[in-house]
């Protein structure tokens, strides 16, 4: 092996970066003239083009790429030459300075530039075109950059990537190093993007003992929050203890003791005996917010159902024959018997649920409910969990509909402007795509419904449950529960002509879809997973647009069963971006970790951020990058709700590309065409409700790409096991209120 060496160079461009392990391939300029660039490989995550790096590592040779330098660790150094300083400042590292301003500043101050910014930033006003406002901004950004660098150096020593170091600094400022040193497990709770495993690694490097109670309690809370990410509202105590022992590698006795301490802490966890999925009692362990939400949601629903008040009193004594005849004249169509029952329920019961598959007339039923309520001068409020679903609801009813978040006016921190003390001014609240409502959001929504108002929840219970914890729609439909419901089962004649609708119902009943002879449902058979991935891209980016005249960015959506693998959403996004929004000299772009963002990119938000936009931007919101400003270090996304949302460059880990998304993330959205890779590589994920959800996202066209064997597996496999939730028991009085 070659000897240890040091290389100083300016980072010109990153050609490849894997954000999961930090492995990077980059080209650097050693400043030796001739314009030749050298390849360096290794962990460079966080370094930005334009920075001068001092890299320690070894020289080696690659059979294809020739001489290269393998980096073992690096530090950024301030450049010394005018050209280096200009590149450094122009790279967009300091807010307020882009390439144009960098040229002006270096022209004026030469090699003293960095000293001036550091020691006499007031002098920047000498530069033509730099006013006091911009000068102040540059000085503040430089100071922050310097403070971040100090934290970075410390954090790099404990193996934290730059983007997370920036977050830690933004959260704790000058206290960052002290928090990391003394209370590292706080990071997992306070800083988005840091889980227990990262916090644990940091704790280890700052010397916190493996068996400290602080570590064990943090591990228990992490195991519970992981289970809420998988949809559970609680975990049975035995399973939690087993998970924690495996995660922490400590004695069972210690875990049991620490769990006892957490249960005694008001903000720790809640232990309660509930009927388990099989009806036998289990000791359930909840994180406090989920226990509160489950109790509150059950209590609020029962209160709404029992109240004597009625904000739609006219429907208690209405002549239904007359009302429905008037409605048929107005809409031009008769309601089927089960639809009539649903309309009657929604207008006479305080809470009602309407469920059913595609083509069964859910939408027309909702429109009928709204028409009748409006005819009696009722105030109707319409909402759905996503922007797309709200838009669709609005088109359908001819009335304004918004997202649940906007309706409740959620504030930073997640509190709503409308709640029990300030309910919504509405006589009837209709929520579509209710299968997407998770426990926490459903609780916020139901709290805001005024006593006496009517609530109609509409959704398809056979779709995947919500991304967040709980199975609210299914729990409300549980047998013997107090909530009245109608399930529409009859497929209307015009819908029977649609291959998409027919096959959705076939899949849902366990029969394989028909893949030949239909004008709107196709299978491209390909057994090799990698080939299937490439074919998926070709179908979505070229074949569908050419044959059906659809826009590949706006109208076609690739829905993958999983994120990883050659036919997973991650890989397909990279390939689809190359095909649909390739790099061009006139298209601005910004690299962040392993991703490159360009103007024109289709992107999605991957966390709930209550601080962004008017009422927060939520996990699953989709949009298009409309602007990328290097000087302001800002990228702008126009979301599905037509809101322009700015992202600072250091917030780009909240965005992912959305040319391909996982089926879970597509809930509540509809697309003219969907392309679904169904491969044996996704074997573990292939389940009936997953495939059914994907197919029902399509309005006009479905193309499956992959193996018949994998397709058969998906149709046959009924999802294993229910989520751990006790809402159905709380609603039916099976658990007394704590």
XYZ file of C-alpha atoms in Angstrom:
738
model
C 0.000 0.000 0.000
C 1.305 3.478 -0.819
C 2.479 5.900 1.838
C 0.348 8.504 3.599
C 0.315 11.775 1.618
C -1.215 15.267 1.767
C -2.870 16.948 -1.212
C -4.038 20.582 -1.315
C -6.444 21.481 -4.119
C -9.613 23.356 -5.038
C -12.715 21.192 -5.386
C -13.956 21.789 -8.948
C -16.895 19.392 -9.215
C -18.421 16.317 -7.636
C -19.101 13.596 -10.206
C -20.687 11.065 -7.858
C -21.782 11.045 -4.217
C -23.539 8.360 -2.211
C -25.364 10.156 0.569
C -25.827 7.004 2.629
C -22.146 6.262 3.214
C -20.534 9.536 2.090
C -18.445 7.891 -0.677
C -17.616 10.599 -3.211
C -15.808 10.841 -6.551
C -14.639 14.383 -7.308
C -12.378 16.360 -9.612
C -9.947 18.824 -8.065
C -7.594 21.495 -9.382
C -4.127 21.365 -7.823
C -3.301 24.789 -9.302
C -0.311 23.414 -11.227
C -1.554 25.033 -14.430
C -2.466 23.386 -17.702
C -6.095 23.116 -16.572
C -5.667 19.415 -15.774
C -7.999 18.076 -13.116
C -7.204 15.207 -10.778
C -9.657 12.573 -9.535
C -10.047 12.085 -5.780
C -12.230 9.424 -4.138
C -13.351 8.868 -0.548
C -15.566 10.520 2.024
C -15.986 14.170 1.034
C -19.657 14.596 1.919
C -20.285 18.246 2.807
C -17.430 19.752 0.779
C -18.708 22.251 -1.796
C -17.254 23.084 -5.225
C -15.041 26.168 -4.901
C -13.646 25.223 -1.490
C -9.912 24.704 -1.009
C -9.300 21.350 0.647
C -6.370 19.912 2.530
C -6.769 16.162 2.033
C -4.878 13.379 3.778
C -4.798 9.999 2.097
C -2.916 7.787 -0.359
C -2.033 7.821 -4.044
C -3.204 4.906 -6.121
C -4.087 3.884 -9.626
C -7.410 2.864 -11.172
C -7.402 0.551 -14.248
C -9.950 2.738 -16.056
C -9.427 6.234 -14.630
C -5.667 6.252 -14.065
C -3.873 7.991 -11.188
C -6.132 9.049 -8.321
C -5.976 10.097 -4.689
C -7.967 8.255 -1.983
C -9.036 10.662 0.762
C -9.062 9.414 4.356
C -9.968 12.767 5.912
C -10.010 16.392 4.882
C -10.257 19.922 6.220
C -11.241 23.052 4.326
C -8.579 25.747 4.138
C -8.968 29.319 3.037
C -7.533 29.806 -0.466
C -4.500 32.079 -0.886
C -4.534 33.004 -4.599
C -6.860 35.600 -6.153
C -8.261 32.958 -8.491
C -8.860 30.622 -5.521
C -10.525 33.370 -3.489
C -12.766 34.274 -6.421
C -13.811 30.635 -6.907
C -14.333 30.188 -3.164
C -16.581 33.226 -2.783
C -18.391 32.674 -6.084
C -19.359 29.101 -5.214
C -22.429 30.246 -3.278
C -20.886 29.428 0.067
C -21.617 32.818 1.620
C -25.166 34.108 1.389
C -25.284 37.352 -0.597
C -22.227 36.604 -2.745
C -22.589 35.001 -6.152
C -20.020 34.778 -8.979
C -20.683 38.374 -10.166
C -20.221 39.975 -6.737
C -17.210 37.716 -6.028
C -15.495 39.104 -9.148
C -16.143 42.693 -8.027
C -14.922 42.124 -4.465
C -11.704 40.333 -5.505
C -11.016 42.940 -8.177
C -11.185 45.637 -5.491
C -9.323 43.969 -2.601
C -7.176 41.324 -4.312
C -5.507 38.817 -1.962
C -6.633 40.867 1.064
C -10.293 40.002 0.303
C -10.764 37.366 2.999
C -8.970 39.473 5.637
C -11.242 42.428 4.836
C -14.432 40.322 5.152
C -13.082 38.838 8.393
C -11.748 41.970 10.114
C -13.246 45.051 8.430
C -16.475 43.947 6.726
C -17.691 47.588 6.762
C -15.175 48.269 3.978
C -17.183 46.096 1.566
C -19.281 49.181 0.766
C -16.237 50.422 -1.196
C -17.104 47.806 -3.839
C -19.331 49.235 -6.605
C -22.907 47.969 -6.251
C -22.575 46.753 -2.645
C -24.836 48.759 -0.344
C -24.854 48.651 3.479
C -27.709 46.098 3.507
C -25.847 43.536 1.372
C -22.602 44.257 3.274
C -24.275 43.489 6.610
C -25.741 40.289 5.205
C -22.335 39.126 3.932
C -20.650 39.909 7.286
C -23.337 37.971 9.204
C -23.150 35.005 6.815
C -19.340 34.942 7.144
C -19.569 34.926 10.958
C -22.109 32.131 10.896
C -19.987 30.182 8.427
C -16.988 30.570 10.759
C -18.968 29.412 13.819
C -20.380 26.493 11.829
C -16.857 25.558 10.684
C -15.749 25.317 14.323
C -18.696 23.059 15.153
C -18.020 21.113 11.938
C -14.432 20.366 12.881
C -15.613 19.034 16.239
C -18.483 17.048 14.703
C -16.391 15.631 11.871
C -14.255 14.094 14.584
C -17.344 12.173 15.736
C -18.438 11.213 12.239
C -21.346 13.599 11.548
C -22.077 14.759 7.995
C -21.978 18.466 7.189
C -25.691 18.888 6.547
C -26.483 17.487 9.985
C -23.778 19.634 11.575
C -25.459 22.706 10.049
C -28.796 21.603 11.560
C -27.210 21.112 14.998
C -25.712 24.586 14.761
C -29.035 26.135 13.688
C -30.782 24.455 16.610
C -28.319 25.216 19.419
C -26.057 27.999 18.077
C -23.034 28.579 20.309
C -24.249 25.880 22.722
C -23.823 23.200 20.004
C -20.544 21.731 21.202
C -21.691 21.682 24.819
C -24.983 19.856 23.946
C -23.185 17.331 21.769
C -20.604 16.694 24.482
C -22.920 16.500 27.484
C -26.399 15.536 26.230
C -25.950 13.819 22.861
C -29.239 11.890 23.100
C -31.127 15.200 23.016
C -30.095 15.435 19.368
C -32.300 12.487 18.390
C -35.369 14.230 19.822
C -34.541 17.815 18.788
C -32.843 17.684 15.393
C -34.577 16.329 12.307
C -32.366 13.882 10.421
C -30.615 12.583 13.551
C -31.919 9.274 14.783
C -30.871 7.356 17.819
C -28.092 5.552 15.904
C -26.285 8.781 14.978
C -26.787 10.195 18.485
C -25.507 6.912 19.910
C -22.384 7.046 17.770
C -21.731 10.604 18.951
C -22.397 9.606 22.589
C -19.882 6.788 22.259
C -17.196 9.100 20.912
C -17.743 11.613 23.734
C -17.415 8.825 26.294
C -20.967 8.072 27.502
C -21.012 4.499 28.923
C -22.695 1.730 26.936
C -24.978 0.808 29.875
C -25.862 4.309 31.091
C -29.590 4.659 31.949
C -29.672 7.778 29.769
C -28.661 5.660 26.767
C -31.166 2.894 27.549
C -34.087 5.327 27.971
C -33.186 7.088 24.721
C -33.023 3.656 23.019
C -36.471 2.670 24.318
C -38.002 5.912 23.058
C -36.237 5.424 19.733
C -37.633 1.870 19.401
C -41.133 3.240 20.046
C -40.769 6.096 17.595
C -39.462 3.625 14.967
C -42.627 1.588 15.499
C -44.803 4.699 14.987
C -42.939 5.226 11.689
C -44.129 1.713 10.777
C -47.693 2.702 11.651
C -48.085 1.344 15.199
C -49.612 3.555 17.910
C -48.128 1.376 20.668
C -45.941 -1.701 21.096
C -46.716 -4.651 23.366
C -44.330 -4.380 26.324
C -42.611 -7.735 25.682
C -41.913 -6.852 22.073
C -40.560 -3.407 23.046
C -38.202 -4.927 25.626
C -36.960 -7.510 23.115
C -36.442 -4.805 20.429
C -34.530 -2.592 22.895
C -32.271 -5.431 24.114
C -31.379 -6.236 20.494
C -30.808 -2.572 19.588
C -28.788 -1.636 22.674
C -26.999 -4.936 23.369
C -27.559 -4.597 27.141
C -29.117 -6.789 29.857
C -32.892 -7.336 29.864
C -33.024 -6.364 33.570
C -31.529 -2.946 32.859
C -34.068 -2.348 30.034
C -36.981 -3.326 32.332
C -35.736 -0.955 35.078
C -35.334 1.950 32.639
C -38.769 1.296 31.128
C -40.205 1.528 34.662
C -38.485 4.902 35.138
C -39.824 6.163 31.790
C -43.369 5.053 32.707
C -43.108 6.990 35.994
C -42.121 10.151 34.081
C -45.104 12.209 32.851
C -43.343 12.990 29.588
C -41.829 9.513 29.203
C -44.151 6.682 28.128
C -47.630 5.395 29.065
C -48.321 1.757 29.976
C -51.891 0.515 29.709
C -53.657 -2.828 29.354
C -55.581 -3.020 26.043
C -57.121 -5.831 23.956
C -54.447 -6.926 21.465
C -55.027 -7.707 17.760
C -56.250 -11.209 18.740
C -58.547 -9.851 21.488
C -56.303 -11.078 24.342
C -55.182 -8.319 26.762
C -51.650 -6.967 26.240
C -49.654 -4.358 28.145
C -49.333 -1.588 25.579
C -46.518 0.974 25.785
C -47.258 4.303 24.085
C -45.231 7.436 23.487
C -47.178 10.170 25.340
C -48.454 12.136 22.272
C -49.921 8.990 20.682
C -51.690 7.893 23.870
C -53.147 11.380 24.326
C -54.283 11.487 20.700
C -55.962 8.055 20.818
C -57.864 8.903 24.023
C -58.820 12.322 22.727
C -59.943 11.097 19.273
C -62.184 8.378 20.740
C -63.647 10.802 23.293
C -64.326 13.541 20.724
C -65.995 11.115 18.291
C -68.260 9.738 21.000
C -69.156 13.271 22.066
C -70.018 14.284 18.482
C -72.164 11.161 18.075
C -74.056 11.683 21.344
C -74.737 15.411 21.282
C -78.351 16.581 21.153
C -77.421 19.701 19.175
C -77.933 19.530 15.411
C -76.669 22.087 12.917
C -78.585 20.395 10.063
C -82.008 20.137 11.735
C -83.922 20.381 8.424
C -82.944 16.804 7.501
C -84.567 15.238 10.564
C -88.002 15.697 9.066
C -87.249 15.951 5.360
C -89.391 14.111 2.770
C -86.570 12.013 1.263
C -88.487 10.982 -1.888
C -89.094 14.612 -2.695
C -85.555 15.673 -1.832
C -83.992 12.917 -3.966
C -86.287 13.648 -6.933
C -85.202 17.325 -6.757
C -81.576 16.186 -6.573
C -81.887 13.878 -9.617
C -83.311 16.766 -11.663
C -80.440 18.982 -10.562
C -77.616 16.489 -11.190
C -79.180 14.675 -14.121
C -78.704 11.210 -12.570
C -80.518 8.916 -10.134
C -78.755 7.625 -7.024
C -78.475 3.857 -6.533
C -80.070 2.474 -3.311
C -76.781 2.235 -1.382
C -75.862 5.773 -2.456
C -79.240 7.052 -1.212
C -78.558 5.382 2.134
C -75.144 7.122 2.305
C -76.665 10.541 1.528
C -79.317 10.042 4.211
C -76.728 8.951 6.803
C -74.425 11.899 6.142
C -77.244 14.405 6.577
C -78.972 12.826 9.602
C -76.062 11.302 11.598
C -73.425 13.473 13.281
C -70.534 11.246 12.112
C -70.682 8.920 9.091
C -68.202 6.995 6.949
C -68.525 6.318 3.211
C -66.175 3.729 1.733
C -65.866 1.766 -1.514
C -63.547 1.105 -4.438
C -63.121 2.996 -7.732
C -66.121 3.271 -10.071
C -68.666 2.690 -7.274
C -69.892 6.267 -7.182
C -68.261 7.678 -4.016
C -67.609 11.002 -5.743
C -71.152 11.384 -7.068
C -72.522 10.524 -3.612
C -70.361 13.229 -2.016
C -71.503 15.739 -4.619
C -75.148 14.827 -3.833
C -74.610 15.303 -0.072
C -73.055 18.729 -0.679
C -75.826 19.819 -3.114
C -78.593 18.920 -0.623
C -76.839 20.548 2.345
C -76.292 23.724 0.330
C -79.944 23.751 -0.761
C -80.811 24.069 2.947
C -78.320 26.974 3.273
C -75.876 24.902 5.333
C -72.234 26.021 5.626
C -70.211 23.182 4.071
C -66.443 22.837 4.512
C -64.487 20.428 2.277
C -60.986 19.093 2.920
C -58.538 16.326 1.985
C -55.108 15.353 3.325
C -53.143 16.352 0.180
C -53.183 19.303 -2.202
C -53.979 17.082 -5.185
C -56.893 15.365 -3.458
C -58.269 18.752 -2.326
C -58.088 20.069 -5.909
C -59.992 17.017 -7.158
C -62.657 17.408 -4.457
C -63.070 21.039 -5.437
C -63.506 20.206 -9.150
C -66.044 17.537 -8.259
C -68.296 19.606 -5.984
C -67.791 23.025 -7.536
C -66.991 24.348 -4.056
C -63.689 25.380 -2.556
C -61.729 22.582 -0.870
C -58.399 22.837 0.927
C -55.977 20.568 2.713
C -56.741 19.568 6.294
C -53.593 21.466 7.369
C -54.794 24.684 5.772
C -58.332 24.218 7.043
C -57.066 23.961 10.628
C -54.413 26.658 10.050
C -51.641 24.647 11.638
C -49.021 26.843 13.289
C -45.272 26.342 13.778
C -44.882 23.552 16.303
C -47.998 21.813 15.012
C -50.739 23.526 17.053
C -53.916 24.341 15.135
C -55.722 27.699 15.071
C -59.025 25.781 15.146
C -59.678 23.312 17.958
C -62.167 22.461 20.692
C -62.179 26.011 22.068
C -62.403 27.608 18.636
C -64.239 25.160 16.362
C -64.634 25.475 12.591
C -67.574 27.586 11.463
C -69.241 24.721 9.571
C -72.495 22.757 9.652
C -71.090 19.919 7.537
C -67.418 18.908 7.247
C -66.540 16.490 4.412
C -63.078 14.885 4.338
C -62.072 12.896 1.245
C -59.219 10.321 1.007
C -59.770 9.585 4.705
C -57.654 6.398 4.515
C -54.686 8.799 4.646
C -55.647 10.346 7.992
C -53.191 9.230 10.644
C -53.985 9.279 14.352
C -52.394 12.676 15.129
C -53.974 14.542 12.202
C -57.403 12.892 12.677
C -57.342 13.969 16.324
C -56.565 17.599 15.395
C -59.333 17.549 12.779
C -62.072 16.013 14.959
C -61.252 18.430 17.804
C -62.119 21.306 15.481
C -65.605 20.002 14.515
C -68.249 21.956 16.446
C -70.819 20.029 18.562
C -73.913 19.473 16.420
C -72.021 19.783 13.135
C -71.968 16.733 10.835
C -68.754 14.999 9.788
C -68.554 12.780 6.687
C -65.336 10.802 6.152
C -64.921 9.381 2.649
C -62.209 6.926 1.642
C -61.246 3.500 0.350
C -60.478 1.267 3.322
C -58.811 -1.378 1.101
C -55.986 0.985 0.203
C -52.783 1.156 2.201
C -53.262 2.731 5.629
C -51.851 6.185 6.404
C -48.108 6.876 6.250
C -48.292 8.093 9.872
C -49.309 5.915 12.832
C -52.786 4.422 13.157
C -55.497 2.896 10.956
C -58.165 5.459 11.645
C -60.565 4.662 8.791
C -60.406 0.917 9.429
C -60.892 1.422 13.192
C -63.970 3.597 12.558
C -65.404 0.850 10.349
C -64.754 -1.921 12.907
C -67.717 -4.224 13.466
C -69.865 -3.330 16.439
C -68.439 0.205 16.541
C -70.663 3.240 17.082
C -69.949 5.025 13.776
C -72.594 4.514 11.046
C -71.113 3.598 7.666
C -72.028 2.664 4.092
C -69.835 0.574 1.821
C -70.526 1.070 -1.895
C -69.939 -2.179 -3.817
C -71.761 -1.835 -7.139
C -69.567 -0.824 -10.077
C -71.394 1.541 -12.410
C -71.765 0.648 -16.056
C -69.542 3.385 -17.466
C -66.786 2.406 -14.985
C -67.000 -1.249 -16.062
C -65.590 -0.212 -19.449
C -62.380 0.981 -17.774
C -59.605 -1.612 -17.562
C -58.101 0.366 -14.686
C -61.298 0.078 -12.600
C -62.004 -3.553 -13.572
C -58.460 -4.628 -12.699
C -58.421 -2.688 -9.429
C -61.452 -4.707 -8.297
C -59.950 -7.959 -9.606
C -56.734 -7.348 -7.635
C -58.720 -6.431 -4.524
C -60.658 -9.699 -4.707
C -57.469 -11.761 -5.246
C -57.795 -12.343 -9.017
C -54.905 -11.498 -11.368
C -55.400 -8.389 -13.544
C -56.206 -8.785 -17.247
C -53.116 -7.548 -19.102
C -54.047 -8.197 -22.726
C -56.601 -6.675 -25.035
C -57.235 -3.533 -22.961
C -56.624 0.001 -24.209
C -55.634 1.393 -20.796
C -53.876 -1.414 -18.895
C -50.625 -3.039 -20.036
C -47.902 -5.381 -18.793
C -44.356 -5.236 -20.172
C -42.969 -8.584 -19.055
C -39.308 -8.499 -17.943
C -37.895 -10.936 -15.383
C -34.538 -9.252 -14.801
C -34.914 -6.555 -12.092
C -32.260 -4.216 -13.543
C -33.705 -4.480 -17.050
C -37.182 -3.849 -15.606
C -35.830 -0.655 -14.017
C -34.427 0.575 -17.347
C -37.619 -0.378 -19.177
C -39.736 1.488 -16.595
C -37.764 4.664 -17.351
C -38.150 4.193 -21.114
C -41.923 3.645 -20.772
C -42.431 6.673 -18.496
C -40.104 9.163 -20.200
C -40.514 8.201 -23.879
C -43.118 5.602 -24.845
C -46.178 6.919 -22.970
C -45.540 10.576 -23.961
C -45.094 9.494 -27.616
C -48.165 7.216 -27.801
C -50.628 9.087 -25.574
C -49.395 12.675 -25.868
C -48.904 13.003 -22.095
C -46.328 15.240 -20.420
C -43.733 12.965 -18.728
C -43.238 15.392 -15.835
C -46.825 16.455 -15.142
C -48.981 13.510 -16.274
C -46.898 10.350 -15.779
C -45.915 9.013 -12.368
C -43.667 6.037 -11.633
C -44.817 4.234 -8.456
C -42.344 1.744 -7.009
C -43.052 -0.790 -4.228
C -39.826 0.183 -2.448
C -37.118 2.839 -2.335
C -34.010 0.672 -2.663
C -32.779 -1.629 -5.408
C -32.321 -1.331 -9.204
C -36.093 -0.900 -9.761
C -36.602 1.128 -6.555
C -37.689 4.763 -6.431
C -34.136 5.939 -5.534
C -32.398 4.506 -8.617
C -35.320 5.269 -10.953
C -35.329 8.924 -9.873
C -31.722 9.310 -10.981
C -32.436 7.706 -14.367
C -35.697 9.601 -14.908
C -34.033 12.901 -14.048
C -31.362 12.209 -16.706
C -34.105 11.452 -19.233
C -36.549 14.275 -18.397
C -34.463 17.113 -16.889
C -30.882 16.445 -18.033
C -27.951 18.717 -17.170
C -27.643 21.638 -19.595
C -25.334 24.664 -19.487
C -28.321 27.046 -19.338
C -30.150 25.173 -16.531
C -28.961 26.180 -13.022
C -28.315 23.267 -10.657
C -27.171 22.628 -7.084
C -25.647 19.461 -5.674
C -26.643 18.403 -2.183
C -25.226 15.171 -0.788
C -25.902 12.519 -3.407
C -28.568 14.520 -5.284
C -28.452 17.263 -7.893
C -31.368 19.700 -7.981
C -32.150 21.526 -11.230
C -34.723 24.068 -12.326
C -37.579 21.981 -13.771
C -37.076 19.067 -11.356
C -40.135 17.346 -9.919
C -39.606 17.154 -6.144
C -41.387 16.104 -2.961
C -41.113 17.245 0.664
C -40.042 14.345 2.922
C -40.847 15.696 6.391
C -43.552 17.769 8.046
C -42.184 21.294 8.374
C -44.599 23.596 10.190
C -42.293 26.603 9.697
C -42.454 26.603 5.872
C -44.982 28.261 3.591
C -48.253 29.762 4.811
C -49.432 26.827 6.924
C -46.473 24.483 6.829
C -45.336 22.112 4.088
C -46.049 18.461 4.734
C -44.507 15.106 4.056
C -45.651 14.082 0.549
C -46.262 17.593 -0.876
C -45.126 17.559 -4.535
C -43.903 20.467 -6.625
C -41.550 21.655 -9.366
C -38.310 23.627 -8.884
C -38.967 26.999 -10.526
C -35.886 28.986 -9.496
C -32.370 28.431 -8.179
C -30.427 31.467 -6.974
C -26.757 30.879 -6.119
C -26.268 34.365 -4.675
C -29.210 34.082 -2.270
C -28.437 30.360 -1.765
C -32.070 29.620 -2.324
C -34.130 27.240 -4.402
C -37.866 27.832 -4.991
C -40.520 25.144 -5.402
C -44.030 25.730 -6.739
C -46.166 23.154 -4.934
C -49.321 21.372 -6.077
C -51.249 23.959 -4.103
C -49.721 26.711 -6.286
C -47.674 28.088 -3.414
C -44.103 29.298 -4.030
C -41.973 27.875 -1.201
C -38.324 28.927 -0.740
C -35.650 26.476 0.508
C -32.218 27.604 1.677
C -29.471 25.408 0.239
C -28.792 23.900 3.660
C -32.426 22.713 3.851
C -32.277 20.630 0.698
C -32.247 17.359 2.643
C -35.981 18.014 3.157
C -36.499 17.491 -0.583
C -36.236 14.382 -2.730
C -36.879 13.908 -6.426
C -40.396 12.762 -7.268
C -40.194 11.417 -10.831
C -40.568 8.077 -9.065
C -42.099 7.765 -5.592
C -42.893 4.787 -3.416
C -46.513 3.635 -3.561
C -46.864 4.579 0.128
C -46.022 8.189 -0.722
C -48.529 8.334 -3.616
C -51.629 8.016 -1.434
C -54.294 10.637 -1.997
C -52.860 11.610 -5.385
C -54.237 10.843 -8.824
C -52.246 10.885 -12.047
C -53.376 10.502 -15.670
C -50.882 7.624 -16.085
C -48.930 5.436 -13.674
C -46.048 3.071 -14.376
C -45.434 0.385 -11.747
C -42.290 -1.781 -11.648
C -43.321 -5.134 -10.123
C -40.149 -7.178 -9.684
C -38.985 -10.125 -7.610
C -36.397 -7.723 -6.141
C -39.261 -6.188 -4.141
C -40.495 -9.617 -2.960
C -40.924 -8.623 0.706
C -43.101 -5.635 -0.183
C -45.390 -7.270 -2.721
C -48.836 -7.237 -1.162
C -52.363 -6.933 -2.483
C -53.244 -3.587 -0.873
C -49.941 -2.115 -2.153
C -50.663 -3.061 -5.789
C -54.333 -2.056 -5.410
C -53.348 1.375 -4.066
C -50.917 1.898 -6.976
C -53.459 0.923 -9.646
C -56.197 3.122 -8.146
C -53.908 6.194 -8.434
C -54.384 6.138 -12.242
C -57.121 8.077 -13.992
C -56.508 6.874 -17.552
C -53.657 4.446 -17.911
C -51.675 1.797 -15.991
C -48.482 0.156 -17.247
C -46.968 -2.654 -15.168
C -43.317 -3.499 -15.879
C -41.773 -6.671 -14.486
C -42.313 -10.363 -13.911
C -45.578 -12.297 -13.955
C -44.284 -14.237 -10.965
C -43.903 -11.053 -8.886
C -47.328 -9.841 -10.028
C -48.886 -13.153 -8.919
C -47.152 -12.869 -5.546
C -48.534 -9.337 -5.032
C -52.117 -10.375 -5.856
C -51.996 -13.460 -3.611
C -50.382 -11.886 -0.530
C -52.801 -10.306 1.901
C -50.931 -7.894 4.151
C -49.754 -9.619 7.297
C -51.064 -8.407 10.613
C -52.877 -5.303 11.695
C -51.173 -2.270 13.137
C -51.086 -1.989 16.927
C -53.911 0.460 17.671
C -56.640 0.442 20.316
C -58.888 3.120 18.811
C -61.597 0.609 17.780
C -61.778 -0.760 21.368
C -61.866 2.741 22.854
C -64.713 3.707 20.511
C -66.840 0.679 21.311
C -66.261 1.065 25.061
C -63.933 -1.966 25.241
C -61.446 0.169 27.195
C -62.644 2.504 29.902
C -61.304 6.042 29.569
C -58.133 6.435 31.592
